[in-house]
Amino acid sequence: MDSPYTDFVGKVWAEFPQLAEWHNLDKSILPLWGLDKFIEAGYHNFSSDRKSLFHLSKLIEAYAQKNSQPLLASFEEVKRYKFVEKRYQEMIKTIPKIWVIANFGKTEFKTPPKIQVLNCGNTNLAKVWTVITRGPYGPFGLIAEEFEAGMFRGFFTLNPNVCRYALKVMGKTLGAKFTIQ
């Protein structure tokens, strides 16, 4: 089956082709489910708008805070990060490390030392929305890619191998190492 995904998500699906065949694109689930339901499902494909992804992102961020786990979050543009910047600066009080990835252009940020800001401009990560933290079995989270203005396709996964692979590809692209493993 050909993947409708391109760039980053396409690389992840090429490495785990069985996920590309597992379709459950029910758009109503994202804004209704709590993190416990996503964890119970283990894996969920979706097509979604920003509002629903924001809901799932906040669930994962809350998990990271509650369990004092590192967090990686990618934003397509600087304005998307600016929307949550103050909240992230509060979250770092209970999270050991946060990596923030976005197309920042020439914008510079003053962040606490435990927040590392990485610019993904001119890479295949510029349209990626990712929120990953560490759970009891390893990294888990959401990986999505914008396919048209404001619309995303992607998945939530509890599979640490999928998340480790995504982190490895992101790290190689950005010349960084993410210690969420």
JSON list of C-alpha atoms in Angstrom, two decimals:
[
{"chain": "A", "resi": 1, "resn": "MET", "atom": "CA", "xyz": [0.00, 0.00, 0.00]},
{"chain": "A", "resi": 2, "resn": "ASP", "atom": "CA", "xyz": [1.34, 3.45, -0.89]},
{"chain": "A", "resi": 3, "resn": "SER", "atom": "CA", "xyz": [1.53, 5.81, 2.03]},
{"chain": "A", "resi": 4, "resn": "PRO", "atom": "CA", "xyz": [-0.42, 9.08, 1.78]},
{"chain": "A", "resi": 5, "resn": "TYR", "atom": "CA", "xyz": [2.27, 10.55, 4.02]},
{"chain": "A", "resi": 6, "resn": "THR", "atom": "CA", "xyz": [5.35, 12.28, 2.78]},
{"chain": "A", "resi": 7, "resn": "ASP", "atom": "CA", "xyz": [8.61, 13.45, 4.23]},
{"chain": "A", "resi": 8, "resn": "PHE", "atom": "CA", "xyz": [9.07, 12.65, 7.94]},
{"chain": "A", "resi": 9, "resn": "VAL", "atom": "CA", "xyz": [5.96, 10.57, 8.64]},
{"chain": "A", "resi": 10, "resn": "GLY", "atom": "CA", "xyz": [6.59, 8.69, 5.40]},
{"chain": "A", "resi": 11, "resn": "LYS", "atom": "CA", "xyz": [10.05, 7.70, 6.69]},
{"chain": "A", "resi": 12, "resn": "VAL", "atom": "CA", "xyz": [8.56, 6.37, 9.91]},
{"chain": "A", "resi": 13, "resn": "TRP", "atom": "CA", "xyz": [5.91, 4.42, 8.01]},
{"chain": "A", "resi": 14, "resn": "ALA", "atom": "CA", "xyz": [8.52, 3.04, 5.61]},
{"chain": "A", "resi": 15, "resn": "GLU", "atom": "CA", "xyz": [10.36, 1.62, 8.63]},
{"chain": "A", "resi": 16, "resn": "PHE", "atom": "CA", "xyz": [7.11, 0.25, 10.15]},
{"chain": "A", "resi": 17, "resn": "PRO", "atom": "CA", "xyz": [4.91, -0.53, 7.11]},
{"chain": "A", "resi": 18, "resn": "GLN", "atom": "CA", "xyz": [2.38, -2.47, 9.19]},
{"chain": "A", "resi": 19, "resn": "LEU", "atom": "CA", "xyz": [1.33, 0.84, 10.76]},
{"chain": "A", "resi": 20, "resn": "ALA", "atom": "CA", "xyz": [0.54, 2.32, 7.36]},
{"chain": "A", "resi": 21, "resn": "GLU", "atom": "CA", "xyz": [-2.02, -0.42, 6.86]},
{"chain": "A", "resi": 22, "resn": "TRP", "atom": "CA", "xyz": [-3.72, 0.05, 10.22]},
{"chain": "A", "resi": 23, "resn": "HIS", "atom": "CA", "xyz": [-6.40, 2.62, 9.53]},
{"chain": "A", "resi": 24, "resn": "ASN", "atom": "CA", "xyz": [-8.75, 4.13, 12.05]},
{"chain": "A", "resi": 25, "resn": "LEU", "atom": "CA", "xyz": [-9.23, 7.70, 10.96]},
{"chain": "A", "resi": 26, "resn": "ASP", "atom": "CA", "xyz": [-12.29, 8.46, 13.10]},
{"chain": "A", "resi": 27, "resn": "LYS", "atom": "CA", "xyz": [-11.94, 12.22, 13.59]},
{"chain": "A", "resi": 28, "resn": "SER", "atom": "CA", "xyz": [-14.30, 12.35, 16.57]},
{"chain": "A", "resi": 29, "resn": "ILE", "atom": "CA", "xyz": [-12.02, 10.36, 18.91]},
{"chain": "A", "resi": 30, "resn": "LEU", "atom": "CA", "xyz": [-9.16, 12.84, 19.30]},
{"chain": "A", "resi": 31, "resn": "PRO", "atom": "CA", "xyz": [-11.04, 15.57, 21.13]},
{"chain": "A", "resi": 32, "resn": "LEU", "atom": "CA", "xyz": [-13.01, 13.10, 23.29]},
{"chain": "A", "resi": 33, "resn": "TRP", "atom": "CA", "xyz": [-10.47, 10.57, 24.49]},
{"chain": "A", "resi": 34, "resn": "GLY", "atom": "CA", "xyz": [-8.32, 11.01, 27.56]},
{"chain": "A", "resi": 35, "resn": "LEU", "atom": "CA", "xyz": [-4.73, 9.77, 27.59]},
{"chain": "A", "resi": 36, "resn": "ASP", "atom": "CA", "xyz": [-5.83, 6.54, 29.28]},
{"chain": "A", "resi": 37, "resn": "LYS", "atom": "CA", "xyz": [-7.93, 5.65, 26.21]},
{"chain": "A", "resi": 38, "resn": "PHE", "atom": "CA", "xyz": [-5.03, 6.33, 23.83]},
{"chain": "A", "resi": 39, "resn": "ILE", "atom": "CA", "xyz": [-2.75, 4.22, 26.01]},
{"chain": "A", "resi": 40, "resn": "GLU", "atom": "CA", "xyz": [-5.34, 1.45, 26.11]},
{"chain": "A", "resi": 41, "resn": "ALA", "atom": "CA", "xyz": [-5.57, 1.52, 22.29]},
{"chain": "A", "resi": 42, "resn": "GLY", "atom": "CA", "xyz": [-1.76, 1.52, 21.99]},
{"chain": "A", "resi": 43, "resn": "TYR", "atom": "CA", "xyz": [-1.87, 2.92, 18.46]},
{"chain": "A", "resi": 44, "resn": "HIS", "atom": "CA", "xyz": [-4.29, 5.20, 16.65]},
{"chain": "A", "resi": 45, "resn": "ASN", "atom": "CA", "xyz": [-4.08, 6.76, 13.16]},
{"chain": "A", "resi": 46, "resn": "PHE", "atom": "CA", "xyz": [-5.84, 10.05, 12.63]},
{"chain": "A", "resi": 47, "resn": "SER", "atom": "CA", "xyz": [-6.57, 12.91, 10.32]},
{"chain": "A", "resi": 48, "resn": "SER", "atom": "CA", "xyz": [-7.19, 16.05, 12.32]},
{"chain": "A", "resi": 49, "resn": "ASP", "atom": "CA", "xyz": [-7.24, 19.79, 12.67]},
{"chain": "A", "resi": 50, "resn": "ARG", "atom": "CA", "xyz": [-5.03, 21.77, 15.07]},
{"chain": "A", "resi": 51, "resn": "LYS", "atom": "CA", "xyz": [-7.59, 21.94, 17.86]},
{"chain": "A", "resi": 52, "resn": "SER", "atom": "CA", "xyz": [-7.78, 18.17, 18.28]},
{"chain": "A", "resi": 53, "resn": "LEU", "atom": "CA", "xyz": [-3.99, 17.78, 18.10]},
{"chain": "A", "resi": 54, "resn": "PHE", "atom": "CA", "xyz": [-3.63, 20.49, 20.72]},
{"chain": "A", "resi": 55, "resn": "HIS", "atom": "CA", "xyz": [-5.89, 18.44, 23.03]},
{"chain": "A", "resi": 56, "resn": "LEU", "atom": "CA", "xyz": [-3.77, 15.30, 22.62]},
{"chain": "A", "resi": 57, "resn": "SER", "atom": "CA", "xyz": [-0.55, 17.31, 22.98]},
{"chain": "A", "resi": 58, "resn": "LYS", "atom": "CA", "xyz": [-1.71, 18.74, 26.30]},
{"chain": "A", "resi": 59, "resn": "LEU", "atom": "CA", "xyz": [-2.53, 15.23, 27.55]},
{"chain": "A", "resi": 60, "resn": "ILE", "atom": "CA", "xyz": [1.01, 14.05, 26.76]},
{"chain": "A", "resi": 61, "resn": "GLU", "atom": "CA", "xyz": [2.54, 17.20, 28.26]},
{"chain": "A", "resi": 62, "resn": "ALA", "atom": "CA", "xyz": [0.51, 16.70, 31.45]},
{"chain": "A", "resi": 63, "resn": "TYR", "atom": "CA", "xyz": [1.78, 13.12, 31.66]},
{"chain": "A", "resi": 64, "resn": "ALA", "atom": "CA", "xyz": [5.38, 14.35, 31.34]},
{"chain": "A", "resi": 65, "resn": "GLN", "atom": "CA", "xyz": [4.79, 16.90, 34.11]},
{"chain": "A", "resi": 66, "resn": "LYS", "atom": "CA", "xyz": [3.04, 14.49, 36.46]},
{"chain": "A", "resi": 67, "resn": "ASN", "atom": "CA", "xyz": [5.76, 11.86, 36.02]},
{"chain": "A", "resi": 68, "resn": "SER", "atom": "CA", "xyz": [8.78, 14.23, 35.78]},
{"chain": "A", "resi": 69, "resn": "GLN", "atom": "CA", "xyz": [9.75, 12.91, 32.34]},
{"chain": "A", "resi": 70, "resn": "PRO", "atom": "CA", "xyz": [11.57, 14.66, 29.47]},
{"chain": "A", "resi": 71, "resn": "LEU", "atom": "CA", "xyz": [9.50, 16.08, 26.63]},
{"chain": "A", "resi": 72, "resn": "LEU", "atom": "CA", "xyz": [10.11, 16.75, 22.96]},
{"chain": "A", "resi": 73, "resn": "ALA", "atom": "CA", "xyz": [7.67, 18.97, 21.09]},
{"chain": "A", "resi": 74, "resn": "SER", "atom": "CA", "xyz": [7.85, 20.22, 17.53]},
{"chain": "A", "resi": 75, "resn": "PHE", "atom": "CA", "xyz": [5.95, 23.17, 16.16]},
{"chain": "A", "resi": 76, "resn": "GLU", "atom": "CA", "xyz": [5.77, 24.15, 12.52]},
{"chain": "A", "resi": 77, "resn": "GLU", "atom": "CA", "xyz": [6.41, 27.86, 13.06]},
{"chain": "A", "resi": 78, "resn": "VAL", "atom": "CA", "xyz": [7.66, 30.26, 15.69]},
{"chain": "A", "resi": 79, "resn": "LYS", "atom": "CA", "xyz": [4.13, 31.63, 16.30]},
{"chain": "A", "resi": 80, "resn": "ARG", "atom": "CA", "xyz": [2.93, 28.13, 17.26]},
{"chain": "A", "resi": 81, "resn": "TYR", "atom": "CA", "xyz": [5.60, 27.93, 19.96]},
{"chain": "A", "resi": 82, "resn": "LYS", "atom": "CA", "xyz": [4.98, 31.52, 21.12]},
{"chain": "A", "resi": 83, "resn": "PHE", "atom": "CA", "xyz": [1.40, 30.42, 21.88]},
{"chain": "A", "resi": 84, "resn": "VAL", "atom": "CA", "xyz": [2.66, 27.94, 24.52]},
{"chain": "A", "resi": 85, "resn": "GLU", "atom": "CA", "xyz": [6.02, 29.48, 25.48]},
{"chain": "A", "resi": 86, "resn": "LYS", "atom": "CA", "xyz": [4.95, 30.69, 28.97]},
{"chain": "A", "resi": 87, "resn": "ARG", "atom": "CA", "xyz": [3.32, 27.35, 29.73]},
{"chain": "A", "resi": 88, "resn": "TYR", "atom": "CA", "xyz": [6.49, 25.51, 28.71]},
{"chain": "A", "resi": 89, "resn": "GLN", "atom": "CA", "xyz": [8.60, 27.76, 30.91]},
{"chain": "A", "resi": 90, "resn": "GLU", "atom": "CA", "xyz": [6.33, 26.75, 33.81]},
{"chain": "A", "resi": 91, "resn": "MET", "atom": "CA", "xyz": [6.41, 23.06, 32.85]},
{"chain": "A", "resi": 92, "resn": "ILE", "atom": "CA", "xyz": [10.20, 22.98, 33.01]},
{"chain": "A", "resi": 93, "resn": "LYS", "atom": "CA", "xyz": [9.94, 23.34, 36.79]},
{"chain": "A", "resi": 94, "resn": "THR", "atom": "CA", "xyz": [8.81, 19.69, 36.98]},
{"chain": "A", "resi": 95, "resn": "ILE", "atom": "CA", "xyz": [10.27, 18.28, 33.74]},
{"chain": "A", "resi": 96, "resn": "PRO", "atom": "CA", "xyz": [14.01, 17.48, 33.58]},
{"chain": "A", "resi": 97, "resn": "LYS", "atom": "CA", "xyz": [14.48, 18.51, 29.91]},
{"chain": "A", "resi": 98, "resn": "ILE", "atom": "CA", "xyz": [12.38, 19.93, 27.07]},
{"chain": "A", "resi": 99, "resn": "TRP", "atom": "CA", "xyz": [13.38, 20.02, 23.41]},
{"chain": "A", "resi": 100, "resn": "VAL", "atom": "CA", "xyz": [11.44, 22.55, 21.33]},
{"chain": "A", "resi": 101, "resn": "ILE", "atom": "CA", "xyz": [11.72, 22.20, 17.56]},
{"chain": "A", "resi": 102, "resn": "ALA", "atom": "CA", "xyz": [10.28, 24.73, 15.10]},
{"chain": "A", "resi": 103, "resn": "ASN", "atom": "CA", "xyz": [11.07, 26.79, 12.05]},
{"chain": "A", "resi": 104, "resn": "PHE", "atom": "CA", "xyz": [12.28, 29.77, 14.05]},
{"chain": "A", "resi": 105, "resn": "GLY", "atom": "CA", "xyz": [13.99, 31.58, 11.20]},
{"chain": "A", "resi": 106, "resn": "LYS", "atom": "CA", "xyz": [16.24, 34.19, 12.80]},
{"chain": "A", "resi": 107, "resn": "THR", "atom": "CA", "xyz": [14.17, 34.49, 15.98]},
{"chain": "A", "resi": 108, "resn": "GLU", "atom": "CA", "xyz": [16.17, 33.92, 19.16]},
{"chain": "A", "resi": 109, "resn": "PHE", "atom": "CA", "xyz": [14.74, 32.87, 22.50]},
{"chain": "A", "resi": 110, "resn": "LYS", "atom": "CA", "xyz": [15.90, 33.27, 26.05]},
{"chain": "A", "resi": 111, "resn": "THR", "atom": "CA", "xyz": [14.92, 30.04, 27.68]},
{"chain": "A", "resi": 112, "resn": "PRO", "atom": "CA", "xyz": [15.84, 28.29, 30.91]},
{"chain": "A", "resi": 113, "resn": "PRO", "atom": "CA", "xyz": [18.88, 26.01, 30.44]},
{"chain": "A", "resi": 114, "resn": "LYS", "atom": "CA", "xyz": [16.70, 22.88, 30.57]},
{"chain": "A", "resi": 115, "resn": "ILE", "atom": "CA", "xyz": [14.80, 23.97, 27.43]},
{"chain": "A", "resi": 116, "resn": "GLN", "atom": "CA", "xyz": [16.76, 23.39, 24.22]},
{"chain": "A", "resi": 117, "resn": "VAL", "atom": "CA", "xyz": [15.45, 25.19, 21.16]},
{"chain": "A", "resi": 118, "resn": "LEU", "atom": "CA", "xyz": [16.27, 23.68, 17.75]},
{"chain": "A", "resi": 119, "resn": "ASN", "atom": "CA", "xyz": [15.55, 25.27, 14.39]},
{"chain": "A", "resi": 120, "resn": "CYS", "atom": "CA", "xyz": [14.06, 22.92, 11.77]},
{"chain": "A", "resi": 121, "resn": "GLY", "atom": "CA", "xyz": [13.80, 25.49, 8.97]},
{"chain": "A", "resi": 122, "resn": "ASN", "atom": "CA", "xyz": [14.67, 24.07, 5.54]},
{"chain": "A", "resi": 123, "resn": "THR", "atom": "CA", "xyz": [14.20, 20.47, 6.74]},
{"chain": "A", "resi": 124, "resn": "ASN", "atom": "CA", "xyz": [11.45, 17.90, 6.32]},
{"chain": "A", "resi": 125, "resn": "LEU", "atom": "CA", "xyz": [10.49, 18.57, 9.97]},
{"chain": "A", "resi": 126, "resn": "ALA", "atom": "CA", "xyz": [9.07, 22.03, 9.22]},
{"chain": "A", "resi": 127, "resn": "LYS", "atom": "CA", "xyz": [5.53, 20.62, 8.83]},
{"chain": "A", "resi": 128, "resn": "VAL", "atom": "CA", "xyz": [5.74, 18.08, 11.65]},
{"chain": "A", "resi": 129, "resn": "TRP", "atom": "CA", "xyz": [3.79, 18.19, 14.92]},
{"chain": "A", "resi": 130, "resn": "THR", "atom": "CA", "xyz": [5.36, 15.84, 17.42]},
{"chain": "A", "resi": 131, "resn": "VAL", "atom": "CA", "xyz": [4.96, 15.48, 21.18]},
{"chain": "A", "resi": 132, "resn": "ILE", "atom": "CA", "xyz": [6.94, 12.63, 22.76]},
{"chain": "A", "resi": 133, "resn": "THR", "atom": "CA", "xyz": [7.70, 11.79, 26.37]},
{"chain": "A", "resi": 134, "resn": "ARG", "atom": "CA", "xyz": [8.88, 8.72, 28.27]},
{"chain": "A", "resi": 135, "resn": "GLY", "atom": "CA", "xyz": [6.38, 6.28, 29.71]},
{"chain": "A", "resi": 136, "resn": "PRO", "atom": "CA", "xyz": [6.85, 3.09, 31.72]},
{"chain": "A", "resi": 137, "resn": "TYR", "atom": "CA", "xyz": [7.89, 1.12, 28.59]},
{"chain": "A", "resi": 138, "resn": "GLY", "atom": "CA", "xyz": [9.91, 3.80, 26.82]},
{"chain": "A", "resi": 139, "resn": "PRO", "atom": "CA", "xyz": [9.07, 6.80, 24.64]},
{"chain": "A", "resi": 140, "resn": "PHE", "atom": "CA", "xyz": [5.51, 7.31, 23.42]},
{"chain": "A", "resi": 141, "resn": "GLY", "atom": "CA", "xyz": [3.55, 10.12, 21.83]},
{"chain": "A", "resi": 142, "resn": "LEU", "atom": "CA", "xyz": [2.03, 11.70, 18.80]},
{"chain": "A", "resi": 143, "resn": "ILE", "atom": "CA", "xyz": [3.62, 12.12, 15.39]},
{"chain": "A", "resi": 144, "resn": "ALA", "atom": "CA", "xyz": [1.77, 14.07, 12.70]},
{"chain": "A", "resi": 145, "resn": "GLU", "atom": "CA", "xyz": [2.45, 15.93, 9.49]},
{"chain": "A", "resi": 146, "resn": "GLU", "atom": "CA", "xyz": [0.56, 18.84, 7.94]},
{"chain": "A", "resi": 147, "resn": "PHE", "atom": "CA", "xyz": [-0.80, 17.79, 4.55]},
{"chain": "A", "resi": 148, "resn": "GLU", "atom": "CA", "xyz": [-2.82, 20.92, 3.83]},
{"chain": "A", "resi": 149, "resn": "ALA", "atom": "CA", "xyz": [-3.22, 24.22, 5.64]},
{"chain": "A", "resi": 150, "resn": "GLY", "atom": "CA", "xyz": [-4.24, 23.40, 9.22]},
{"chain": "A", "resi": 151, "resn": "MET", "atom": "CA", "xyz": [-4.91, 19.70, 8.59]},
{"chain": "A", "resi": 152, "resn": "PHE", "atom": "CA", "xyz": [-2.70, 16.87, 9.82]},
{"chain": "A", "resi": 153, "resn": "ARG", "atom": "CA", "xyz": [-2.36, 13.13, 9.32]},
{"chain": "A", "resi": 154, "resn": "GLY", "atom": "CA", "xyz": [-0.49, 11.06, 11.80]},
{"chain": "A", "resi": 155, "resn": "PHE", "atom": "CA", "xyz": [-0.70, 8.70, 14.71]},
{"chain": "A", "resi": 156, "resn": "PHE", "atom": "CA", "xyz": [-0.43, 8.21, 18.44]},
{"chain": "A", "resi": 157, "resn": "THR", "atom": "CA", "xyz": [1.79, 5.31, 19.43]},
{"chain": "A", "resi": 158, "resn": "LEU", "atom": "CA", "xyz": [2.73, 3.59, 22.64]},
{"chain": "A", "resi": 159, "resn": "ASN", "atom": "CA", "xyz": [5.33, 1.53, 20.75]},
{"chain": "A", "resi": 160, "resn": "PRO", "atom": "CA", "xyz": [8.76, 2.67, 21.99]},
{"chain": "A", "resi": 161, "resn": "ASN", "atom": "CA", "xyz": [10.50, 1.29, 18.90]},
{"chain": "A", "resi": 162, "resn": "VAL", "atom": "CA", "xyz": [8.46, 3.57, 16.63]},
{"chain": "A", "resi": 163, "resn": "CYS", "atom": "CA", "xyz": [9.20, 6.59, 18.84]},
{"chain": "A", "resi": 164, "resn": "ARG", "atom": "CA", "xyz": [12.90, 5.72, 19.14]},
{"chain": "A", "resi": 165, "resn": "TYR", "atom": "CA", "xyz": [13.12, 5.53, 15.37]},
{"chain": "A", "resi": 166, "resn": "ALA", "atom": "CA", "xyz": [11.33, 8.89, 14.98]},
{"chain": "A", "resi": 167, "resn": "LEU", "atom": "CA", "xyz": [13.66, 10.46, 17.57]},
{"chain": "A", "resi": 168, "resn": "LYS", "atom": "CA", "xyz": [16.68, 9.01, 15.75]},
{"chain": "A", "resi": 169, "resn": "VAL", "atom": "CA", "xyz": [15.56, 10.44, 12.40]},
{"chain": "A", "resi": 170, "resn": "MET", "atom": "CA", "xyz": [14.79, 13.82, 13.99]},
{"chain": "A", "resi": 171, "resn": "GLY", "atom": "CA", "xyz": [18.14, 13.84, 15.76]},
{"chain": "A", "resi": 172, "resn": "LYS", "atom": "CA", "xyz": [20.03, 12.99, 12.59]},
{"chain": "A", "resi": 173, "resn": "THR", "atom": "CA", "xyz": [18.16, 15.72, 10.67]},
{"chain": "A", "resi": 174, "resn": "LEU", "atom": "CA", "xyz": [18.90, 18.35, 13.34]},
{"chain": "A", "resi": 175, "resn": "GLY", "atom": "CA", "xyz": [22.31, 17.13, 14.48]},
{"chain": "A", "resi": 176, "resn": "ALA", "atom": "CA", "xyz": [20.98, 16.57, 18.00]},
{"chain": "A", "resi": 177, "resn": "LYS", "atom": "CA", "xyz": [20.55, 13.71, 20.45]},
{"chain": "A", "resi": 178, "resn": "PHE", "atom": "CA", "xyz": [17.31, 13.25, 22.34]},
{"chain": "A", "resi": 179, "resn": "THR", "atom": "CA", "xyz": [17.64, 11.31, 25.60]},
{"chain": "A", "resi": 180, "resn": "ILE", "atom": "CA", "xyz": [14.02, 10.28, 25.99]},
{"chain": "A", "resi": 181, "resn": "GLN", "atom": "CA", "xyz": [14.86, 6.64, 25.27]}
]
